[in-house]
Short mmCIF file of C-alpha atoms in Angstrom, two decimals:
data_model
loop_
_atom_site.label_atom_id
_atom_site.label_comp_id
_atom_site.label_asym_id
_atom_site.label_seq_id
_atom_site.Cartn_x
_atom_site.Cartn_y
_atom_site.Cartn_z
CA MET B 1 138.03 49.19 63.81
CA ALA B 2 138.36 47.97 60.25
CA THR B 3 138.15 50.69 57.61
CA THR B 4 136.23 50.41 54.34
CA ALA B 5 137.99 49.89 51.01
CA HIS B 6 137.20 53.48 50.05
CA GLU B 7 138.70 54.88 53.28
CA SER B 8 141.85 52.76 52.87
CA THR B 9 142.37 54.03 49.34
CA GLU B 10 141.93 57.67 50.36
CA ARG B 11 144.42 57.22 53.19
CA ARG B 12 147.04 55.73 50.85
CA LEU B 13 146.51 58.59 48.41
CA GLU B 14 147.02 61.17 51.19
CA GLU B 15 150.28 59.43 52.19
CA GLY B 16 151.57 59.73 48.61
CA SER B 17 151.78 56.04 47.81
CA THR B 18 151.64 54.92 44.21
CA LEU B 19 148.77 52.66 43.30
CA SER B 20 148.45 50.44 40.32
CA PRO B 21 145.20 50.63 38.32
CA ASP B 22 144.04 47.36 39.90
CA GLN B 23 144.79 48.60 43.43
CA ASN B 24 143.15 51.94 42.79
CA LYS B 25 139.97 50.41 41.41
CA ILE B 26 137.11 50.00 43.89
CA THR B 27 134.15 48.05 42.68
CA ASP B 28 130.59 48.69 43.82
CA ASP B 29 130.48 45.13 45.15
CA ASP B 30 133.47 45.85 47.42
CA MET B 31 131.76 48.94 48.83
CA VAL B 32 128.49 47.07 49.37
CA ASP B 33 130.25 44.13 51.05
CA GLN B 34 132.07 46.43 53.48
CA ARG B 35 129.09 48.61 54.37
CA THR B 36 126.26 46.10 54.41
CA PRO B 37 126.57 45.00 58.10
CA LYS B 38 126.32 48.57 59.41
CA THR B 39 123.51 49.42 57.01
CA ARG B 40 121.57 46.33 58.04
CA ALA B 41 122.03 47.22 61.72
CA ASN B 42 120.69 50.74 61.12
CA TRP B 43 117.70 49.45 59.18
CA LEU B 44 116.99 46.85 61.86
CA LEU B 45 117.00 49.52 64.58
CA LEU B 46 114.72 51.74 62.52
CA PHE B 47 112.37 48.80 61.88
CA ILE B 48 112.15 48.13 65.64
CA TYR B 49 111.31 51.77 66.33
CA VAL B 50 108.69 51.84 63.55
CA ALA B 51 107.11 48.61 64.84
CA ALA B 52 106.96 50.01 68.39
CA ALA B 53 105.36 53.23 67.12
CA ALA B 54 102.83 51.25 65.06
CA VAL B 55 101.75 49.08 68.01
CA GLY B 56 101.35 52.10 70.27
CA THR B 57 99.67 54.36 67.70
CA ILE B 58 97.00 51.80 66.88
CA GLY B 59 96.51 50.09 70.25
CA GLY B 60 96.86 53.02 72.66
CA PRO B 61 93.87 55.12 71.47
CA LEU B 62 91.68 52.01 71.26
CA LEU B 63 92.31 51.21 74.94
CA ILE B 64 91.76 54.80 76.07
CA ARG B 65 88.46 54.83 74.19
CA LEU B 66 87.61 51.49 75.84
CA TYR B 67 88.29 53.14 79.20
CA TYR B 68 85.87 55.98 78.36
CA LEU B 69 83.19 53.72 76.84
CA HIS B 70 82.83 51.54 79.96
CA GLY B 71 82.58 54.22 82.61
CA GLY B 72 86.03 55.80 82.83
CA ASN B 73 85.81 59.58 83.00
CA ARG B 74 89.15 60.82 84.35
CA LYS B 75 90.95 62.88 81.71
CA TRP B 76 94.09 63.29 83.81
CA VAL B 77 94.28 59.54 84.37
CA ALA B 78 94.09 58.92 80.62
CA SER B 79 96.81 61.55 80.13
CA TRP B 80 99.02 60.04 82.82
CA LEU B 81 98.77 56.58 81.22
CA GLN B 82 100.44 57.83 78.04
CA THR B 83 103.86 58.09 79.75
CA ALA B 84 103.38 56.20 83.03
CA GLY B 85 105.04 53.09 81.57
CA PHE B 86 108.46 54.77 81.65
CA PRO B 87 109.85 52.52 84.47
CA ILE B 88 110.20 49.74 81.89
CA LEU B 89 113.05 51.79 80.37
CA LEU B 90 115.06 51.14 83.54
CA ILE B 91 115.69 47.57 82.36
CA PRO B 92 117.70 48.45 79.22
CA LEU B 93 119.25 51.49 80.95
CA SER B 94 120.53 49.32 83.81
CA ILE B 95 122.07 46.84 81.38
CA LEU B 96 123.74 49.64 79.41
CA PHE B 97 125.01 51.26 82.62
CA CYS B 98 126.66 48.01 83.74
CA ARG B 99 128.21 47.51 80.32
CA SER B 100 129.62 51.06 80.35
CA LYS B 101 131.16 50.47 83.79
CA ILE B 102 132.85 47.27 82.61
CA ALA B 103 134.09 48.91 79.42
CA GLY B 104 135.16 52.08 81.25
CA VAL B 105 133.30 54.40 78.88
CA PRO B 106 131.13 57.45 79.82
CA PHE B 107 127.45 56.66 80.36
CA TRP B 108 125.63 59.89 81.19
CA ALA B 109 124.23 62.14 78.50
CA ASP B 110 125.07 65.82 78.18
CA ARG B 111 123.48 67.94 80.93
CA LYS B 112 122.03 70.32 78.37
CA LEU B 113 120.27 67.42 76.66
CA LEU B 114 118.78 66.21 79.96
CA ILE B 115 117.50 69.72 80.72
CA SER B 116 115.93 69.79 77.26
CA SER B 117 114.24 66.47 78.00
CA ALA B 118 112.68 67.97 81.14
CA VAL B 119 111.24 70.98 79.28
CA ILE B 120 109.99 68.87 76.38
CA GLY B 121 108.54 66.40 78.89
CA LEU B 122 106.40 69.08 80.54
CA LEU B 123 105.07 70.18 77.16
CA LEU B 124 104.45 66.55 76.24
CA GLY B 125 102.39 66.15 79.42
CA LEU B 126 100.23 69.08 78.31
CA ASP B 127 99.91 67.55 74.85
CA ASN B 128 98.81 64.22 76.37
CA PHE B 129 96.09 65.95 78.38
CA MET B 130 94.78 67.79 75.32
CA TYR B 131 94.72 64.56 73.32
CA SER B 132 92.92 62.64 76.10
CA LEU B 133 90.35 65.41 76.52
CA GLY B 134 89.62 65.40 72.80
CA LEU B 135 89.34 61.61 72.67
CA SER B 136 86.78 61.65 75.49
CA TYR B 137 84.38 63.57 73.21
CA LEU B 138 85.28 62.13 69.80
CA PRO B 139 85.19 58.66 68.22
CA VAL B 140 88.61 57.04 67.75
CA SER B 141 88.29 57.29 63.97
CA THR B 142 87.58 61.04 63.98
CA SER B 143 90.24 61.78 66.60
CA SER B 144 92.84 59.83 64.62
CA LEU B 145 92.19 61.63 61.36
CA LEU B 146 92.22 65.02 63.11
CA PHE B 147 95.49 64.17 64.79
CA SER B 148 97.02 63.36 61.40
CA THR B 149 97.21 67.15 60.84
CA GLN B 150 100.27 67.08 63.09
CA LEU B 151 102.21 66.35 59.89
CA ALA B 152 101.40 69.83 58.57
CA PHE B 153 102.49 71.39 61.86
CA THR B 154 105.62 69.21 61.97
CA ALA B 155 106.49 70.27 58.42
CA PHE B 156 106.05 73.96 59.26
CA PHE B 157 108.09 73.83 62.47
CA ALA B 158 110.72 71.60 60.81
CA LEU B 159 111.11 74.30 58.16
CA VAL B 160 111.45 77.05 60.78
CA ILE B 161 113.47 75.25 63.46
CA VAL B 162 115.70 72.70 61.69
CA LYS B 163 115.62 74.19 58.17
CA GLN B 164 114.15 71.02 56.69
CA LYS B 165 114.35 70.94 52.89
CA PHE B 166 111.10 70.23 51.06
CA THR B 167 110.35 68.68 47.70
CA PRO B 168 107.14 68.93 45.63
CA PHE B 169 106.28 65.41 46.84
CA SER B 170 106.59 66.26 50.56
CA ILE B 171 104.63 69.50 50.09
CA ASN B 172 101.92 67.54 48.28
CA ALA B 173 101.77 65.04 51.17
CA VAL B 174 101.38 67.79 53.76
CA VAL B 175 98.62 69.53 51.79
CA LEU B 176 96.66 66.32 51.15
CA MET B 177 96.77 65.14 54.77
CA THR B 178 95.72 68.58 56.00
CA LEU B 179 92.78 68.64 53.58
CA GLY B 180 91.71 65.29 54.99
CA ALA B 181 91.28 66.82 58.44
CA ILE B 182 89.42 69.84 57.04
CA LEU B 183 86.91 67.48 55.42
CA LEU B 184 86.00 66.11 58.86
CA GLY B 185 84.96 69.58 59.98
CA ILE B 186 82.50 70.08 57.14
CA ARG B 187 79.82 68.06 58.91
CA LYS B 188 80.85 68.27 62.54
CA SER B 189 77.81 66.47 63.96
CA GLY B 190 77.88 63.52 61.54
CA ASP B 191 79.57 61.13 63.95
CA ARG B 192 78.96 62.80 67.32
CA PRO B 193 78.43 60.17 70.07
CA SER B 194 74.93 60.17 71.56
CA ASN B 195 76.13 61.11 75.06
CA VAL B 196 78.21 64.07 73.85
CA THR B 197 76.73 67.55 73.42
CA GLY B 198 77.43 69.75 70.42
CA GLY B 199 79.59 72.04 72.54
CA GLU B 200 81.63 69.11 73.87
CA TYR B 201 82.11 67.77 70.34
CA ILE B 202 83.44 71.14 69.14
CA LEU B 203 85.71 71.32 72.20
CA GLY B 204 87.06 67.85 71.40
CA PHE B 205 87.62 68.92 67.79
CA VAL B 206 89.55 72.05 68.82
CA VAL B 207 91.74 70.51 71.54
CA THR B 208 92.65 67.55 69.30
CA LEU B 209 93.90 69.99 66.66
CA GLY B 210 95.73 71.83 69.43
CA ALA B 211 97.39 68.58 70.55
CA ALA B 212 98.41 67.87 66.94
CA SER B 213 99.99 71.32 66.59
CA LEU B 214 101.87 71.00 69.89
CA LEU B 215 103.25 67.58 68.89
CA GLY B 216 104.23 69.06 65.53
CA PHE B 217 106.26 71.65 67.44
CA LEU B 218 107.86 69.13 69.82
CA LEU B 219 109.23 66.75 67.17
CA PRO B 220 111.57 69.34 65.55
CA CYS B 221 112.53 70.50 69.07
CA ILE B 222 113.63 66.94 69.86
CA GLU B 223 115.66 66.80 66.65
CA THR B 224 117.28 70.13 67.56
CA ALA B 225 118.09 68.90 71.07
CA TYR B 226 119.83 65.86 69.57
CA ALA B 227 121.80 68.05 67.15
CA LYS B 228 123.02 70.58 69.72
CA THR B 229 124.31 68.20 72.35
CA SER B 230 128.08 68.30 72.88
CA LYS B 231 128.37 64.50 73.11
CA THR B 232 127.88 61.82 70.51
CA ILE B 233 124.27 60.67 70.21
CA ASN B 234 123.97 56.91 70.57
CA TYR B 235 121.34 54.45 71.71
CA THR B 236 122.23 54.94 75.41
CA VAL B 237 121.88 58.72 75.19
CA VAL B 238 118.56 58.42 73.35
CA LEU B 239 117.17 56.13 76.06
CA GLN B 240 118.22 58.61 78.76
CA PHE B 241 116.51 61.42 76.85
CA GLN B 242 113.37 59.33 76.49
CA PHE B 243 113.41 58.46 80.18
CA GLY B 244 113.79 62.10 81.25
CA THR B 245 111.02 63.25 78.91
CA ALA B 246 108.64 60.55 80.15
CA VAL B 247 109.38 61.27 83.82
CA PHE B 248 108.53 64.97 83.53
CA ALA B 249 105.47 64.36 81.35
CA THR B 250 104.22 61.88 83.97
CA LEU B 251 104.91 64.34 86.82
CA PHE B 252 102.92 67.00 84.96
CA CYS B 253 99.91 64.68 84.67
CA LEU B 254 100.33 63.43 88.26
CA THR B 255 100.03 67.02 89.46
CA GLY B 256 96.78 67.34 87.56
CA MET B 257 95.52 64.08 89.06
CA VAL B 258 96.29 65.26 92.61
CA ILE B 259 94.57 68.62 92.08
CA ASN B 260 91.55 66.93 90.48
CA GLY B 261 91.30 64.28 93.24
CA ASP B 262 91.63 61.39 90.80
CA PHE B 263 93.46 59.02 93.14
CA SER B 264 90.57 58.86 95.61
CA ALA B 265 88.05 58.52 92.77
CA MET B 266 89.83 55.69 90.93
CA ALA B 267 88.77 52.99 93.43
CA LYS B 268 85.11 53.87 92.97
CA GLU B 269 85.54 54.12 89.22
CA ALA B 270 87.11 50.63 89.18
CA ARG B 271 84.19 49.11 91.08
CA GLU B 272 81.69 50.67 88.67
CA PHE B 273 83.67 49.90 85.51
CA GLY B 274 81.53 48.17 82.91
CA LEU B 275 83.97 45.31 82.29
CA GLY B 276 84.66 44.64 85.97
CA GLU B 277 87.15 45.90 88.54
CA THR B 278 89.96 43.53 87.55
CA LYS B 279 89.72 44.40 83.87
CA TYR B 280 89.73 48.08 84.81
CA TYR B 281 93.30 47.77 86.08
CA VAL B 282 94.26 45.47 83.20
CA VAL B 283 93.09 48.11 80.72
CA LEU B 284 95.10 50.81 82.52
CA CYS B 285 98.29 48.71 82.62
CA CYS B 286 98.04 47.64 78.99
CA CYS B 287 97.32 51.22 77.97
CA ALA B 288 100.47 52.44 79.77
CA LEU B 289 102.61 49.78 78.06
CA LEU B 290 101.23 50.46 74.58
CA PHE B 291 101.71 54.21 74.85
CA GLN B 292 105.25 53.64 76.08
CA CYS B 293 105.87 51.68 72.89
CA LEU B 294 104.53 54.64 70.93
CA PHE B 295 106.69 57.08 72.89
CA VAL B 296 109.90 55.08 72.49
CA GLY B 297 109.16 54.43 68.81
CA MET B 298 108.55 58.05 67.89
CA LEU B 299 111.64 59.44 69.62
CA GLY B 300 113.70 56.59 68.20
CA VAL B 301 112.53 57.36 64.65
CA VAL B 302 113.59 61.00 65.12
CA PHE B 303 117.00 59.70 66.26
CA CYS B 304 117.38 57.40 63.23
CA THR B 305 115.92 59.76 60.62
CA THR B 306 114.28 63.20 60.96
CA SER B 307 111.36 64.81 62.77
CA LEU B 308 109.53 65.15 59.45
CA PHE B 309 109.78 61.40 58.80
CA SER B 310 108.43 60.77 62.30
CA GLY B 311 105.50 63.06 61.52
CA VAL B 312 104.81 61.25 58.26
CA LEU B 313 104.95 57.89 60.02
CA THR B 314 102.44 59.03 62.64
CA ALA B 315 100.12 60.50 60.01
CA THR B 316 100.33 57.23 58.07
CA LEU B 317 99.50 55.04 61.06
CA LEU B 318 96.57 57.15 62.24
CA PRO B 319 94.23 56.12 59.38
CA MET B 320 94.91 52.53 60.41
CA THR B 321 93.72 53.52 63.89
CA GLU B 322 90.59 54.92 62.27
CA VAL B 323 89.91 51.61 60.55
CA ALA B 324 90.53 49.76 63.83
CA GLY B 325 87.98 52.02 65.55
CA VAL B 326 85.39 51.18 62.92
CA ILE B 327 86.12 47.43 63.25
CA PHE B 328 86.25 47.11 67.05
CA TYR B 329 83.77 49.79 68.14
CA HIS B 330 81.46 49.81 65.09
CA GLU B 331 81.90 53.56 64.65
CA ASN B 332 80.23 55.23 61.69
CA PHE B 333 82.36 55.33 58.56
CA THR B 334 81.00 58.48 56.90
CA GLY B 335 81.77 59.69 53.40
CA GLU B 336 83.92 62.46 54.84
CA LYS B 337 86.02 59.88 56.71
CA GLY B 338 86.42 57.80 53.57
CA MET B 339 87.62 60.81 51.59
CA ALA B 340 89.94 61.87 54.42
CA LEU B 341 91.40 58.36 54.58
CA ALA B 342 91.96 58.35 50.81
CA LEU B 343 93.75 61.71 50.99
CA CYS B 344 95.98 60.46 53.82
CA ILE B 345 96.96 57.36 51.82
CA TRP B 346 97.57 59.51 48.75
CA GLY B 347 99.75 61.87 50.79
CA PHE B 348 101.67 58.95 52.29
CA THR B 349 102.33 57.48 48.84
CA SER B 350 103.44 60.86 47.52
CA PHE B 351 105.92 61.40 50.35
CA PHE B 352 107.56 58.00 50.05
CA TYR B 353 107.69 58.13 46.27
CA GLY B 354 109.54 61.42 46.59
CA ALA B 355 111.86 59.90 49.19
CA TYR B 356 112.51 56.94 46.86
CA LEU B 357 113.42 59.25 43.95
CA LYS B 358 115.69 61.31 46.20
CA GLU B 359 117.52 58.22 47.47
CA LYS B 360 117.89 56.92 43.91
CA LYS B 361 119.46 60.20 42.79
CA GLN B 362 121.83 60.17 45.75
CA LYS B 363 122.97 56.62 44.93
CA ILE B 364 123.61 57.57 41.29
CA LYS B 365 125.55 60.64 42.44
CA LYS B 366 127.70 58.59 44.84
CA LEU B 367 128.45 55.98 42.20
CA SER B 368 129.38 58.75 39.75
CA GLU B 369 131.72 60.39 42.29
CA SER B 370 133.23 56.98 43.06
CA SER B 371 133.98 56.30 39.41
CA HIS B 372 135.57 59.75 38.98
CA GLN B 373 137.81 59.19 42.01
CA SER B 374 138.90 55.77 40.69
CA ASP B 375 139.81 57.34 37.35
#
């Protein structure tokens, strides 16, 4: 593998070779030219993960709400759909497995990481059920803003579990997005659907917050699992982790479906579905695919960046889901929702402005160190 200009210079210095001023000088353009391809590849991968998360975050809840609005009433089915699309991961995994065989390189991830994926998968299955239960009693817009509180939980658990460093900007973002969710609780009956009782609305409110807190716990756990594996984390290993997590989350929800008798009830539910029997199965299949995009995107973002960034991304996309709910389902856009949305956007801007300043300082520091080494 070709080394960068900086690495070559350091190696020559370690070997005791004498360099002329021209040989010893490394320009910023040289460093950029050598590192740009890898940087572009990393940014491209991150962009793909972010796009997948965006599609799933916005489209998945809309389809689950569509399922509930037209006669669907099976909470375990809605939970199962959130990870049931995992077989699609077999396509890239099979290709990567064949390539590893040809190249003669190890394919399988560390056993400890696969065990972690199983445990996290079971907890993810529980989180999916809590989210689906809450969405059955709440409008998409309210559920989305409530779920944005997962950023506060992610920040707390990231601080405790992975020792995430915070800046005034990230703290400000967490506080603002949390206040947005609190605003929604001030007038709890303002957007309650007509067929939902007050008790059911409160239950939906509570379990959605519970789902947000559990997800906030799981994201730093995923980052920790990546960090503690004994093997190098690459795209193949991440896909295996995602596959294992999805399998066990799906098995958890399948168990609930069997106990609740959902399989025998689905045929009747399909016949009575408001949009027709065929569209019933189309909605279920599309829902499974969209949530798989969300699942792959979120875990991929943790792999490329941090659990906190993944939490911020989710909290940023959820207000867009709220707007989509208002557009497609004509849900009420109350003053509380407007203020909550504004606080979420403010928090998002604060976080990324802080990240921009931090990256700018790091670049200045690297350039300063580079110039000192060349001198």
